[in-house]
PDB file of C-alpha atoms in Angstrom:
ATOM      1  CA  UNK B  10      -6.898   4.543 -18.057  1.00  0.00           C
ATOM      2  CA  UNK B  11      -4.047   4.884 -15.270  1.00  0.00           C
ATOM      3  CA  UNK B  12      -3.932   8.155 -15.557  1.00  0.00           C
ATOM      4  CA  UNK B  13      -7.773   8.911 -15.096  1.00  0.00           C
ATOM      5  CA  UNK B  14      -7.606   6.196 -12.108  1.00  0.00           C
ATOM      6  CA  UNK B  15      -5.296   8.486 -10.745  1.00  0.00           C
ATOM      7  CA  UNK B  16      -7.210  11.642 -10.726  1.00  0.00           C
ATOM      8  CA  UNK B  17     -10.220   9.518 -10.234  1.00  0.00           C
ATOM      9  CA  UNK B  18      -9.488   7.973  -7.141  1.00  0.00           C
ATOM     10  CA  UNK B  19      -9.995  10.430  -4.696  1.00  0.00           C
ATOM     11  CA  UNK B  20     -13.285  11.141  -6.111  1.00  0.00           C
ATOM     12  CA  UNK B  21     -13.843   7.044  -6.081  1.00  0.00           C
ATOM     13  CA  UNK B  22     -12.941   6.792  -2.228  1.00  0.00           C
ATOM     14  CA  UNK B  23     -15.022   9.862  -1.575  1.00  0.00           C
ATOM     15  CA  UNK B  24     -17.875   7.628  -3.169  1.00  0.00           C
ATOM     16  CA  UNK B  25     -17.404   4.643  -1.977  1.00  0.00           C
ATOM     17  CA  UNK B  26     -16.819   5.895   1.686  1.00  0.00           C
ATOM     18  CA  UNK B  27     -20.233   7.882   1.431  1.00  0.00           C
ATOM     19  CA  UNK B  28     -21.474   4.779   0.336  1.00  0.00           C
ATOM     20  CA  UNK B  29     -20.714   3.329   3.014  1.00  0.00           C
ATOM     21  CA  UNK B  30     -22.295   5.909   5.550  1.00  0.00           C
ATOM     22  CA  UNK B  31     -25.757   6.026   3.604  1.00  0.00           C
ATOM     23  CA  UNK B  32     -26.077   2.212   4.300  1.00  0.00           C
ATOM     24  CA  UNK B  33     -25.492   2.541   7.745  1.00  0.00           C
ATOM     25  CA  UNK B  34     -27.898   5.472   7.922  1.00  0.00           C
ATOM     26  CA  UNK B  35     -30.526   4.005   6.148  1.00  0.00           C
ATOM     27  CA  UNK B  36     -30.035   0.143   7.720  1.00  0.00           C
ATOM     28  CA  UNK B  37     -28.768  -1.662   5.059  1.00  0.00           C
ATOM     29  CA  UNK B  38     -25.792  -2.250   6.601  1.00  0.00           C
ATOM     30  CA  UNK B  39     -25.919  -5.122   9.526  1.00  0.00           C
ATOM     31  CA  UNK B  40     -22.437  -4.455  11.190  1.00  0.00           C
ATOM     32  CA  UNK B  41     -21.893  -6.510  14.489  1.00  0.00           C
ATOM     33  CA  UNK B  42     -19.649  -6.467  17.084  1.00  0.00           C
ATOM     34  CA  UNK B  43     -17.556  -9.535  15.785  1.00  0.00           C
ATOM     35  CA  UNK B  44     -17.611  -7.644  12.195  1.00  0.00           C
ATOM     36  CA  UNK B  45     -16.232  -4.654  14.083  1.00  0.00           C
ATOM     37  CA  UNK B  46     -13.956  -6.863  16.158  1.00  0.00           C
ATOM     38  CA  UNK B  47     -12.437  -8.315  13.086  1.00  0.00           C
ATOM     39  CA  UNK B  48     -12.569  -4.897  11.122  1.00  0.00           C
ATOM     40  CA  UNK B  49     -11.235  -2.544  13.343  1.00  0.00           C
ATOM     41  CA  UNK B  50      -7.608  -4.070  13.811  1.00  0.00           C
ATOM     42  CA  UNK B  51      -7.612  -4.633   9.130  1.00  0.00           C
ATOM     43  CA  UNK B  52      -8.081  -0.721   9.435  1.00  0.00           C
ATOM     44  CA  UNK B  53      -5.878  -0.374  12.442  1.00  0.00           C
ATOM     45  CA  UNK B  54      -3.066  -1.989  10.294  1.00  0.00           C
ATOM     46  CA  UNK B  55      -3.701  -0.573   7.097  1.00  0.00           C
ATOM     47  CA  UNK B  56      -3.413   2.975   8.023  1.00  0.00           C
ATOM     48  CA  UNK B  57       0.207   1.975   9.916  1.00  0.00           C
ATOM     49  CA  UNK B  58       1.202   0.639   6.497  1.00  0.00           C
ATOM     50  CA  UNK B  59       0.284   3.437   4.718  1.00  0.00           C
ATOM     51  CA  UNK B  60       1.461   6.043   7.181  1.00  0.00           C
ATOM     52  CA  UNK B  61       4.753   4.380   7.282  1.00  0.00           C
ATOM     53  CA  UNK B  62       5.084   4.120   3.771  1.00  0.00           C
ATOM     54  CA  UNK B  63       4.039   7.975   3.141  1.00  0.00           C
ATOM     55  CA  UNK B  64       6.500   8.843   6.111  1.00  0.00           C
ATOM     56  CA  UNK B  65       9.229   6.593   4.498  1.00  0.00           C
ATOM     57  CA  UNK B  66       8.554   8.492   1.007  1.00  0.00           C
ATOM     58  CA  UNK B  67      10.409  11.799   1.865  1.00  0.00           C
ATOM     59  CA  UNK B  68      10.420  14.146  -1.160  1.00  0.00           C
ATOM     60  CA  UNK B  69       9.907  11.680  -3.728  1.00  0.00           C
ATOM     61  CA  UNK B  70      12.982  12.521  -5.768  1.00  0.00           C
ATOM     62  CA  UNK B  71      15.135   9.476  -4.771  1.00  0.00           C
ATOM     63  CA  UNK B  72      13.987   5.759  -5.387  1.00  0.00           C
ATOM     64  CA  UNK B  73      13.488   4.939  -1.623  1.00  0.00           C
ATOM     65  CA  UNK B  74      14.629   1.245  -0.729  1.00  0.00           C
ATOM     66  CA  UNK B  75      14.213   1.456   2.975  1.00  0.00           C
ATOM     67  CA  UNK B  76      11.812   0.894   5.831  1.00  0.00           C
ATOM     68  CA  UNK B  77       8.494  -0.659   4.030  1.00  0.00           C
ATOM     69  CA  UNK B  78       9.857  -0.273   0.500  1.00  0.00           C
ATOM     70  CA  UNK B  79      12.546  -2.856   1.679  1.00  0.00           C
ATOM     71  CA  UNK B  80       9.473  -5.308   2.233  1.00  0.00           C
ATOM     72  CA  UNK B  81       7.288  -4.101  -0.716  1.00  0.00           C
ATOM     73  CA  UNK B  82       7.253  -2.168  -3.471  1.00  0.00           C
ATOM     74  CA  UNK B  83       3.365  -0.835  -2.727  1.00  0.00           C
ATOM     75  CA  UNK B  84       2.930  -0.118   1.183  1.00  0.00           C
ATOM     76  CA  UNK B  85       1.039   3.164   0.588  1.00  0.00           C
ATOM     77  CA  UNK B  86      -1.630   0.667  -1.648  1.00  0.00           C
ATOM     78  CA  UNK B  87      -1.224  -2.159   0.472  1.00  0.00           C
ATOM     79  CA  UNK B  88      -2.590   0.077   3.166  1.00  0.00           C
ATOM     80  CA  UNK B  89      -5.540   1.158   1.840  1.00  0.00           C
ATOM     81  CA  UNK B  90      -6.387  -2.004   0.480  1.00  0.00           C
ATOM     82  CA  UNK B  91      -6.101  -3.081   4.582  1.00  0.00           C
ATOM     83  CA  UNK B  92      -8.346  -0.534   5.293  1.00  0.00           C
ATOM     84  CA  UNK B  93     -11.278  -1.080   2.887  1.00  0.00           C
ATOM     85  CA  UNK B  94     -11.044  -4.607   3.468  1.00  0.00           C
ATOM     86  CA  UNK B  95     -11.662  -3.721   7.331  1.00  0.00           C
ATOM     87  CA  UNK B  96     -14.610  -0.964   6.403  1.00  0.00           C
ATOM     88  CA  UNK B  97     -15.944  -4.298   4.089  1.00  0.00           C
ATOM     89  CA  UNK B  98     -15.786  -6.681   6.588  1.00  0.00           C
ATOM     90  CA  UNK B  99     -17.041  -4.105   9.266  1.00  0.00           C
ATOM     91  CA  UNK B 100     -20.465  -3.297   6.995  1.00  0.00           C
ATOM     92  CA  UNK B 101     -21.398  -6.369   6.240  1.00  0.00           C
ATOM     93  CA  UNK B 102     -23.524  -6.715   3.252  1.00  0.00           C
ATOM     94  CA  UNK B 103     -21.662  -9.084   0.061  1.00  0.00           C
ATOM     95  CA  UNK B 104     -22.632  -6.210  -2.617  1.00  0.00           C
ATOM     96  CA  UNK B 105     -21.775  -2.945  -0.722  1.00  0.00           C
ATOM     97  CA  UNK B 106     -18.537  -4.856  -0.164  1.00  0.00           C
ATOM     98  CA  UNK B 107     -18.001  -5.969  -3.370  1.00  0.00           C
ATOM     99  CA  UNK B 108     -18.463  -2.616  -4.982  1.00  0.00           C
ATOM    100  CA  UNK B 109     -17.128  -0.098  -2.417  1.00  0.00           C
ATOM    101  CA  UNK B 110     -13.727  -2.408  -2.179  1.00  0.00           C
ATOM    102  CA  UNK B 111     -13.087  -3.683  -5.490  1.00  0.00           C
ATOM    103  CA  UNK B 112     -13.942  -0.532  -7.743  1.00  0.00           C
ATOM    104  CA  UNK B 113     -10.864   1.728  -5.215  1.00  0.00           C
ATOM    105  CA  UNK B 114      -8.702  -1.699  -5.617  1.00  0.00           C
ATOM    106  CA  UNK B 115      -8.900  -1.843  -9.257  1.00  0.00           C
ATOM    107  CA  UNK B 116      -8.087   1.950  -9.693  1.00  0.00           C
ATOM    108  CA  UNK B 117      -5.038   1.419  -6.877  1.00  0.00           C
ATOM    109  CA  UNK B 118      -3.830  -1.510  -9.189  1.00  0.00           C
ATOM    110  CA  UNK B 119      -3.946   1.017 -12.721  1.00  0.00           C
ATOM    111  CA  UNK B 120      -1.841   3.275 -10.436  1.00  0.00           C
ATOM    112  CA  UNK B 121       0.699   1.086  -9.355  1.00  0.00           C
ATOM    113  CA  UNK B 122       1.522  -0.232 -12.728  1.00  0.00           C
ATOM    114  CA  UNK B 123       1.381   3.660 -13.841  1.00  0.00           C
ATOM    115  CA  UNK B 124       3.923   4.414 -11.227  1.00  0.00           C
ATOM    116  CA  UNK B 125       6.004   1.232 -12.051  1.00  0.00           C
ATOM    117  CA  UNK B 126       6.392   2.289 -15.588  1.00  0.00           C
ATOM    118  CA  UNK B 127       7.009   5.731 -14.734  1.00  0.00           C
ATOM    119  CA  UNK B 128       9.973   4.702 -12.292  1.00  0.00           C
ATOM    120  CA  UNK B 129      11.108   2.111 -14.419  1.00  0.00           C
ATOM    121  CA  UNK B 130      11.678   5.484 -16.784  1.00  0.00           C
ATOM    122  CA  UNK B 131      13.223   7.332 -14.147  1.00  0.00           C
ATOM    123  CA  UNK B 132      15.545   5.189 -12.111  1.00  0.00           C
ATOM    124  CA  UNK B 133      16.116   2.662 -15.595  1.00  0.00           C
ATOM    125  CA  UNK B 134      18.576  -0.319 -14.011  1.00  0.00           C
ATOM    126  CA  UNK B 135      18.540   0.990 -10.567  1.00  0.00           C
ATOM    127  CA  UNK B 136      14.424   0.406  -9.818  1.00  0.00           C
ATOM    128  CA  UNK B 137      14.895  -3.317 -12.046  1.00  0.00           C
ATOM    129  CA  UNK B 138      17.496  -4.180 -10.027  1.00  0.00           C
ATOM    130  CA  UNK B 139      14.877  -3.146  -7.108  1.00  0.00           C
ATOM    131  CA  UNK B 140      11.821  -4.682  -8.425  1.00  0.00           C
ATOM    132  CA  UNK B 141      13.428  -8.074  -9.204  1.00  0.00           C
ATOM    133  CA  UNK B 142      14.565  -8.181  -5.259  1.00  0.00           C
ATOM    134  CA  UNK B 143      11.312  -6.544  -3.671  1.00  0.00           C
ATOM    135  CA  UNK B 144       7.152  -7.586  -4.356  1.00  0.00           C
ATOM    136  CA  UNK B 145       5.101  -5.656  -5.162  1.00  0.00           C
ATOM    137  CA  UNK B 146       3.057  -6.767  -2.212  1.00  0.00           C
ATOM    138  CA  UNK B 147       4.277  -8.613   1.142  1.00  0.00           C
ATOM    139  CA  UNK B 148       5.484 -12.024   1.157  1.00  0.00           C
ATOM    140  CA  UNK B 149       6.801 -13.729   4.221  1.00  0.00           C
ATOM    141  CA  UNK B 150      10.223 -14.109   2.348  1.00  0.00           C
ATOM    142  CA  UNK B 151      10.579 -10.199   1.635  1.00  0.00           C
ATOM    143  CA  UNK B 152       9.452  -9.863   5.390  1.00  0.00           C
ATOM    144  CA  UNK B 153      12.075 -12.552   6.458  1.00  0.00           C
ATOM    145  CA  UNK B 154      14.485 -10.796   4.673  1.00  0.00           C
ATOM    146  CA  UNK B 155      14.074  -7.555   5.975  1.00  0.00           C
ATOM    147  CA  UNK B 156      13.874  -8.316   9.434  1.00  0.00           C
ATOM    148  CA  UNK B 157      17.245 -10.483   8.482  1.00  0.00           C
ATOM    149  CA  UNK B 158      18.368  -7.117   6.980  1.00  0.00           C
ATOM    150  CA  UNK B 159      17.950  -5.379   9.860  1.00  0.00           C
ATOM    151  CA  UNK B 160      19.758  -7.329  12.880  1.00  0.00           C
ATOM    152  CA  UNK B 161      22.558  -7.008  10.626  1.00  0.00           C
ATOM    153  CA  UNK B 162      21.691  -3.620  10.578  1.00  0.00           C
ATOM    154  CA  UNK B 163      22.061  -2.903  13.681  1.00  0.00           C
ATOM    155  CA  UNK B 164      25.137  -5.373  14.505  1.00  0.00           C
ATOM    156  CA  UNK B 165      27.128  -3.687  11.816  1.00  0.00           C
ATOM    157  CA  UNK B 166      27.887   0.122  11.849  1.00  0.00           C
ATOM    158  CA  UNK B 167      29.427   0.439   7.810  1.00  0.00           C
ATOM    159  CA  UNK B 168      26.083  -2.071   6.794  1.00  0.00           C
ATOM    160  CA  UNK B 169      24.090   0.211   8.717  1.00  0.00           C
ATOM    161  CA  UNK B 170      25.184   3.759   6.655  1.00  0.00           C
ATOM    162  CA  UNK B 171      24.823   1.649   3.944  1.00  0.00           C
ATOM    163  CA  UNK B 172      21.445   0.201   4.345  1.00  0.00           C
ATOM    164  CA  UNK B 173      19.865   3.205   4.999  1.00  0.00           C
ATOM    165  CA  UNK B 174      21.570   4.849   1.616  1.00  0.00           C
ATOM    166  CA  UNK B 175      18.584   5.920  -0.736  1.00  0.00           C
ATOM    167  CA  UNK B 176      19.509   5.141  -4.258  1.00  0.00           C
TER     168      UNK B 176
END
């Protein structure tokens, strides 16, 4: 089922996001300006999470520890879950929201556990070592810590090679 998610979900968002622009043609949506207002800036944030966590990625063939992998183990899904929450919220209507961001956030949640177990293969003691210190999503105590992490980042030159080590 992961694995279909995963070819699936471009398709998916590709539906869902059509979805979306045939209710706002055809006036089922109601959006407002306060459901734009409060939209706009879920979007706004969720594409900085994922950007930063695709930028933070490199070529994939180290476990990456750093910038928003140091925070949570899922930015890339956090951030789209940011954004269709701010499309939902923008639209309007309970069941075009409840179908065109659930169905994508169900398939992101198959992939995630599909990549866990496939990195949990790959990296073996390394990425549990990882995954017992870093959530899978953001908590204010993996956010604490990280912004701990990095004032002694930048206060310490040998912590600062160090931190920024990929494993």
């Amino acid at each position: 089922l992961a694995d279909l998610a995963g070819r699936s979900r471009v398709v998916s968002f590709f539906v869902c996001g059509s979805l979306y622009v045939l209710a706002l043609i055809t006036g089922v949506c109601q959006p407002s300006f306060a459901s734009f207002g409060l939209g706009v800036p879920a979007v706004a944030v969720g594409l900085l999470v994922r950007s930063w966590g695709i930028a933070a990625l490199g070529n994939g063939t180290f476990l990456v520890v750093r910038g928003p992998y140091s925070i949570m183990r899922h930015p890339r899904y956090v951030g789209t879950a940011l954004e269709l929450l701010g499309f939902s919220i923008m639209v309007r209507p309970i069941w075009l929201t409840l179908f065109a961001a659930l169905v994508p956030l169900f398939m992101l949640m198959l992939v995630a556990a599909r990549e866990e177990m496939d990195l949990q293969a790959r990296f073996g003691k390394r990425y549990e070592k990882y995954r017992r210190r870093v959530p899978a999503l953001p908590t204010i105590a993996s956010v604490m810590r990280a912004a701990k992490f990095d004032l002694l980042e930048s206060k310490t030159p040998a912590l600062a090679r160090h931190s920024r080590r990929v494993v």
